[in-house]
Amino acid sequence: GQQLNQSPQSMFIQEGEDVSMNCTSSSIFNTWLWYKQEPGEGPVLLIALYKAGELTSNGRLTAQFGITRKDSFLNISASIPSDVGIYFCAGLSGGSYISTFGRGTSLIVHP
Amino acid sequence: GAGVSQSPSNKVTEKGKDVELRCDPISGHTALYWYRQSLGQGLEFLIYFQGNSAPDKSGLPSDRFSAERTGGSVSTLTIQRTQQEDSAVYLCASSLEIGGWPSEETQYFGPGTRLLVL
């Protein structure tokens, strides 16, 4: 099935560094979602974006819904070891209930 | 319950055997989804239930895969005559409803069932 282009595939950073990851699509989405998945767990919703241009924060996380509605980014500021996990973007088209998921960005934070 | 629960958490089976995976959605959520997550991959949509409507089975990879949702709540995903390529994490998610406010369509995931077919 269709998948979003999510990058980077993996990141190895030092504690305290900022992180940025993004997703792009050839299709327009009405909703962008960012999830985090820790080992042995299901994805947990971090941020949901519902309007083009929307910028939303959740603690040290900030995500934006691209103005073209074909992209979104997620930033994590001042990373800490518990930020380790796989981050997935997902998009929802209007009238569709099937989310399209990116392949994920694996984040490793060195103390 | 507080969240989506799935059982078993892990399942090891032999090739050719049938397996059943169970999902208990969040109470009151009318929509339920099954996904498959292979190693290093994103989530692959399998099937979707919404209330009493006919399920969307468009993502099921073969006729060995089927799912039921009884009483609008608990769902069971069945894989018949399992193959080694069926090994993956099977995730269930639920949402409040579809067609309402966008926030009501946000999916909440269970911890998954890790299936290994030997």
Short mmCIF file of C-alpha atoms in Angstrom, two decimals:
data_model
loop_
_atom_site.label_atom_id
_atom_site.label_comp_id
_atom_site.label_asym_id
_atom_site.label_seq_id
_atom_site.Cartn_x
_atom_site.Cartn_y
_atom_site.Cartn_z
CA GLY A 1 0.00 0.00 0.00
CA GLN A 2 0.85 3.65 -0.12
CA GLN A 3 3.44 4.87 2.37
CA LEU A 4 4.74 8.24 3.36
CA ASN A 5 8.38 9.15 2.84
CA GLN A 6 9.76 9.60 6.33
CA SER A 7 13.30 10.73 7.04
CA PRO A 8 15.77 10.21 8.40
CA GLN A 9 15.48 6.46 8.83
CA SER A 10 17.54 6.58 12.01
CA MET A 11 19.29 9.09 14.23
CA PHE A 12 22.04 8.69 16.81
CA ILE A 13 22.40 11.80 18.95
CA GLN A 14 23.83 13.03 22.23
CA GLU A 15 21.59 13.90 25.13
CA GLY A 16 20.65 17.56 25.00
CA GLU A 17 20.70 17.85 21.22
CA ASP A 18 17.68 18.90 19.21
CA VAL A 19 16.10 16.46 16.75
CA SER A 20 14.16 17.05 13.57
CA MET A 21 12.37 14.53 11.37
CA ASN A 22 9.88 14.92 8.56
CA CYS A 23 7.38 13.21 6.32
CA THR A 24 6.43 14.00 2.77
CA SER A 25 3.72 12.67 0.52
CA SER A 26 2.56 13.02 -3.04
CA SER A 27 -1.01 13.10 -1.71
CA ILE A 28 -2.81 15.75 0.29
CA PHE A 29 -3.81 14.88 3.84
CA ASN A 30 -6.38 16.53 6.08
CA THR A 31 -4.83 15.23 9.28
CA TRP A 32 -1.24 14.55 10.25
CA LEU A 33 -0.38 12.44 13.25
CA TRP A 34 2.89 11.72 15.01
CA TYR A 35 3.31 8.56 17.09
CA LYS A 36 6.11 7.17 19.23
CA GLN A 37 6.65 3.45 19.63
CA GLU A 38 8.84 2.02 22.36
CA PRO A 39 10.15 -1.54 22.32
CA GLY A 40 7.40 -4.07 23.02
CA GLU A 41 4.65 -1.47 22.91
CA GLY A 42 2.14 -0.16 20.42
CA PRO A 43 2.45 3.35 18.96
CA VAL A 44 1.37 6.16 21.27
CA LEU A 45 -0.06 9.36 19.84
CA LEU A 46 2.16 12.39 20.47
CA ILE A 47 0.68 15.18 18.42
CA ALA A 48 -2.30 15.51 16.08
CA LEU A 49 -2.52 18.27 13.46
CA TYR A 50 -5.81 19.16 11.78
CA LYS A 51 -5.18 22.37 9.81
CA ALA A 52 -2.67 23.33 7.14
CA GLY A 53 0.00 25.58 8.65
CA GLU A 54 -0.87 24.50 12.19
CA LEU A 55 2.04 24.47 14.62
CA THR A 56 1.43 22.47 17.79
CA SER A 57 3.60 21.78 20.81
CA ASN A 58 3.50 19.07 23.43
CA GLY A 59 6.22 19.73 25.99
CA ARG A 60 9.56 19.49 24.21
CA LEU A 61 7.87 18.29 21.02
CA THR A 62 6.74 20.59 18.24
CA ALA A 63 5.06 19.52 15.03
CA GLN A 64 3.80 21.42 12.03
CA PHE A 65 1.24 20.66 9.33
CA GLY A 66 2.81 21.81 6.07
CA ILE A 67 1.05 24.56 4.18
CA THR A 68 0.85 22.39 1.06
CA ARG A 69 -0.80 19.65 3.18
CA LYS A 70 1.74 17.21 1.75
CA ASP A 71 4.30 17.32 4.52
CA SER A 72 4.83 17.56 8.25
CA PHE A 73 7.78 17.77 10.59
CA LEU A 74 8.40 16.88 14.20
CA ASN A 75 11.05 18.54 16.35
CA ILE A 76 12.27 17.38 19.73
CA SER A 77 14.23 19.89 21.74
CA ALA A 78 16.85 19.09 24.38
CA SER A 79 16.61 15.33 23.90
CA ILE A 80 16.81 12.99 26.88
CA PRO A 81 17.47 9.22 27.03
CA SER A 82 13.77 8.38 27.41
CA ASP A 83 13.11 9.90 23.98
CA VAL A 84 14.52 6.68 22.53
CA GLY A 85 12.05 4.91 20.28
CA ILE A 86 10.65 4.82 16.79
CA TYR A 87 8.69 7.84 15.67
CA PHE A 88 6.01 7.37 13.00
CA CYS A 89 4.13 9.94 11.01
CA ALA A 90 0.68 9.13 9.67
CA GLY A 91 -1.68 10.94 7.36
CA LEU A 92 -5.44 10.82 6.98
CA SER A 93 -7.27 11.94 3.86
CA GLY A 94 -10.67 13.55 4.03
CA GLY A 95 -13.42 10.95 4.11
CA SER A 96 -10.95 8.12 4.67
CA TYR A 97 -10.54 6.20 7.88
CA ILE A 98 -7.37 4.45 6.81
CA SER A 99 -4.19 6.12 8.02
CA THR A 100 -1.13 5.97 5.82
CA PHE A 101 2.00 5.45 7.90
CA GLY A 102 5.61 6.33 7.32
CA ARG A 103 8.30 3.68 7.84
CA GLY A 104 9.46 5.37 11.03
CA THR A 105 12.51 7.19 12.36
CA SER A 106 14.51 5.25 14.91
CA LEU A 107 15.97 7.58 17.54
CA ILE A 108 18.82 6.65 19.86
CA VAL A 109 19.97 9.13 22.47
CA HIS A 110 23.36 8.65 24.08
CA PRO A 111 23.60 9.91 27.69
CA GLY B 1 -10.74 -0.39 30.24
CA ALA B 2 -8.23 2.38 30.25
CA GLY B 3 -6.69 1.44 26.92
CA VAL B 4 -6.70 -1.06 24.09
CA SER B 5 -5.64 -4.50 25.22
CA GLN B 6 -4.45 -7.40 23.09
CA SER B 7 -3.80 -11.06 23.78
CA PRO B 8 -1.68 -13.01 23.68
CA SER B 9 1.29 -10.67 23.89
CA ASN B 10 3.48 -13.27 22.19
CA LYS B 11 2.61 -16.30 20.10
CA VAL B 12 4.94 -18.91 18.66
CA THR B 13 3.39 -21.41 16.29
CA GLU B 14 4.37 -23.95 13.73
CA LYS B 15 3.90 -23.41 10.03
CA GLY B 16 0.50 -24.63 8.93
CA LYS B 17 -1.25 -24.10 12.25
CA ASP B 18 -4.11 -21.65 12.77
CA VAL B 19 -3.82 -18.75 15.25
CA GLU B 20 -6.33 -16.39 16.84
CA LEU B 21 -5.40 -12.95 18.08
CA ARG B 22 -7.72 -10.96 20.33
CA CYS B 23 -8.32 -7.24 20.72
CA ASP B 24 -10.34 -5.41 23.38
CA PRO B 25 -10.88 -1.80 22.27
CA ILE B 26 -11.38 1.21 24.49
CA SER B 27 -14.88 1.17 25.92
CA GLY B 28 -17.23 3.26 23.83
CA HIS B 29 -15.02 3.32 20.73
CA THR B 30 -17.02 2.32 17.69
CA ALA B 31 -14.16 1.97 15.21
CA LEU B 32 -11.57 -0.82 15.39
CA TYR B 33 -8.55 -1.45 13.17
CA TRP B 34 -6.04 -4.23 12.69
CA TYR B 35 -2.53 -3.53 11.39
CA ARG B 36 0.52 -5.63 10.72
CA GLN B 37 4.02 -4.36 11.46
CA SER B 38 6.90 -6.29 10.00
CA LEU B 39 10.45 -5.79 11.25
CA GLY B 40 11.72 -2.35 10.30
CA GLN B 41 8.55 -1.46 8.46
CA GLY B 42 5.69 0.90 8.99
CA LEU B 43 2.17 -0.20 9.78
CA GLU B 44 0.26 -2.10 7.13
CA PHE B 45 -3.54 -1.73 7.30
CA LEU B 46 -5.42 -5.04 7.39
CA ILE B 47 -9.08 -4.55 8.26
CA TYR B 48 -11.45 -1.98 9.76
CA PHE B 49 -14.74 -2.24 11.65
CA GLN B 50 -17.15 0.65 12.25
CA GLY B 51 -20.24 0.03 14.32
CA ASN B 52 -22.62 -2.36 12.60
CA SER B 53 -21.38 -1.58 9.08
CA ALA B 54 -19.74 -4.21 6.91
CA PRO B 55 -16.00 -4.29 7.63
CA ASP B 56 -13.44 -2.95 5.19
CA LYS B 57 -11.31 -6.00 4.43
CA SER B 58 -9.31 -4.36 1.64
CA GLY B 59 -5.99 -4.72 3.45
CA LEU B 60 -6.13 -8.44 4.20
CA PRO B 61 -3.16 -10.01 2.36
CA SER B 62 -4.83 -13.35 1.56
CA ASP B 63 -7.91 -15.44 2.21
CA ARG B 64 -6.07 -17.10 5.08
CA PHE B 65 -6.71 -13.93 7.06
CA SER B 66 -10.10 -13.14 8.55
CA ALA B 67 -11.46 -11.07 11.41
CA GLU B 68 -14.65 -10.78 13.40
CA ARG B 69 -16.00 -8.23 15.81
CA THR B 70 -18.66 -9.54 18.12
CA GLY B 71 -21.16 -7.27 19.81
CA GLY B 72 -19.42 -4.19 18.49
CA SER B 73 -16.60 -4.60 20.97
CA VAL B 74 -14.05 -7.45 21.09
CA SER B 75 -12.39 -8.45 17.83
CA THR B 76 -10.55 -11.61 16.80
CA LEU B 77 -8.07 -11.80 13.93
CA THR B 78 -7.63 -15.34 12.64
CA ILE B 79 -4.77 -16.53 10.47
CA GLN B 80 -5.26 -19.99 8.99
CA ARG B 81 -2.45 -22.28 7.82
CA THR B 82 0.19 -19.84 9.02
CA GLN B 83 3.28 -19.23 6.91
CA GLN B 84 6.69 -17.96 8.00
CA GLU B 85 6.07 -14.65 6.23
CA ASP B 86 3.12 -14.10 8.59
CA SER B 87 5.62 -13.49 11.41
CA ALA B 88 5.11 -9.90 12.53
CA VAL B 89 3.60 -7.73 15.23
CA TYR B 90 -0.16 -7.49 14.87
CA LEU B 91 -1.50 -4.23 16.25
CA CYS B 92 -5.07 -3.34 17.06
CA ALA B 93 -6.32 0.24 17.38
CA SER B 94 -9.64 1.84 18.19
CA SER B 95 -11.12 5.29 17.74
CA LEU B 96 -14.19 7.00 19.07
CA GLU B 97 -15.93 7.19 15.74
CA ILE B 98 -15.52 7.99 12.08
CA GLY B 99 -17.19 10.92 10.41
CA GLY B 100 -17.27 13.06 13.51
CA TRP B 101 -14.77 15.67 14.54
CA PRO B 102 -11.23 14.81 13.38
CA SER B 103 -10.11 14.40 16.97
CA GLU B 104 -12.67 11.61 17.35
CA GLU B 105 -11.00 9.69 14.54
CA THR B 106 -7.62 9.54 16.25
CA GLN B 107 -6.56 5.96 16.73
CA TYR B 108 -5.25 4.55 19.99
CA PHE B 109 -3.13 1.44 19.75
CA GLY B 110 -2.81 -1.68 21.84
CA PRO B 111 0.59 -3.17 22.72
CA GLY B 112 0.41 -5.71 19.91
CA THR B 113 0.76 -9.47 19.56
CA ARG B 114 4.16 -10.67 18.43
CA LEU B 115 3.65 -13.68 16.18
CA LEU B 116 6.49 -15.98 15.24
CA VAL B 117 5.84 -18.78 12.78
CA LEU B 118 8.51 -21.46 12.82
#
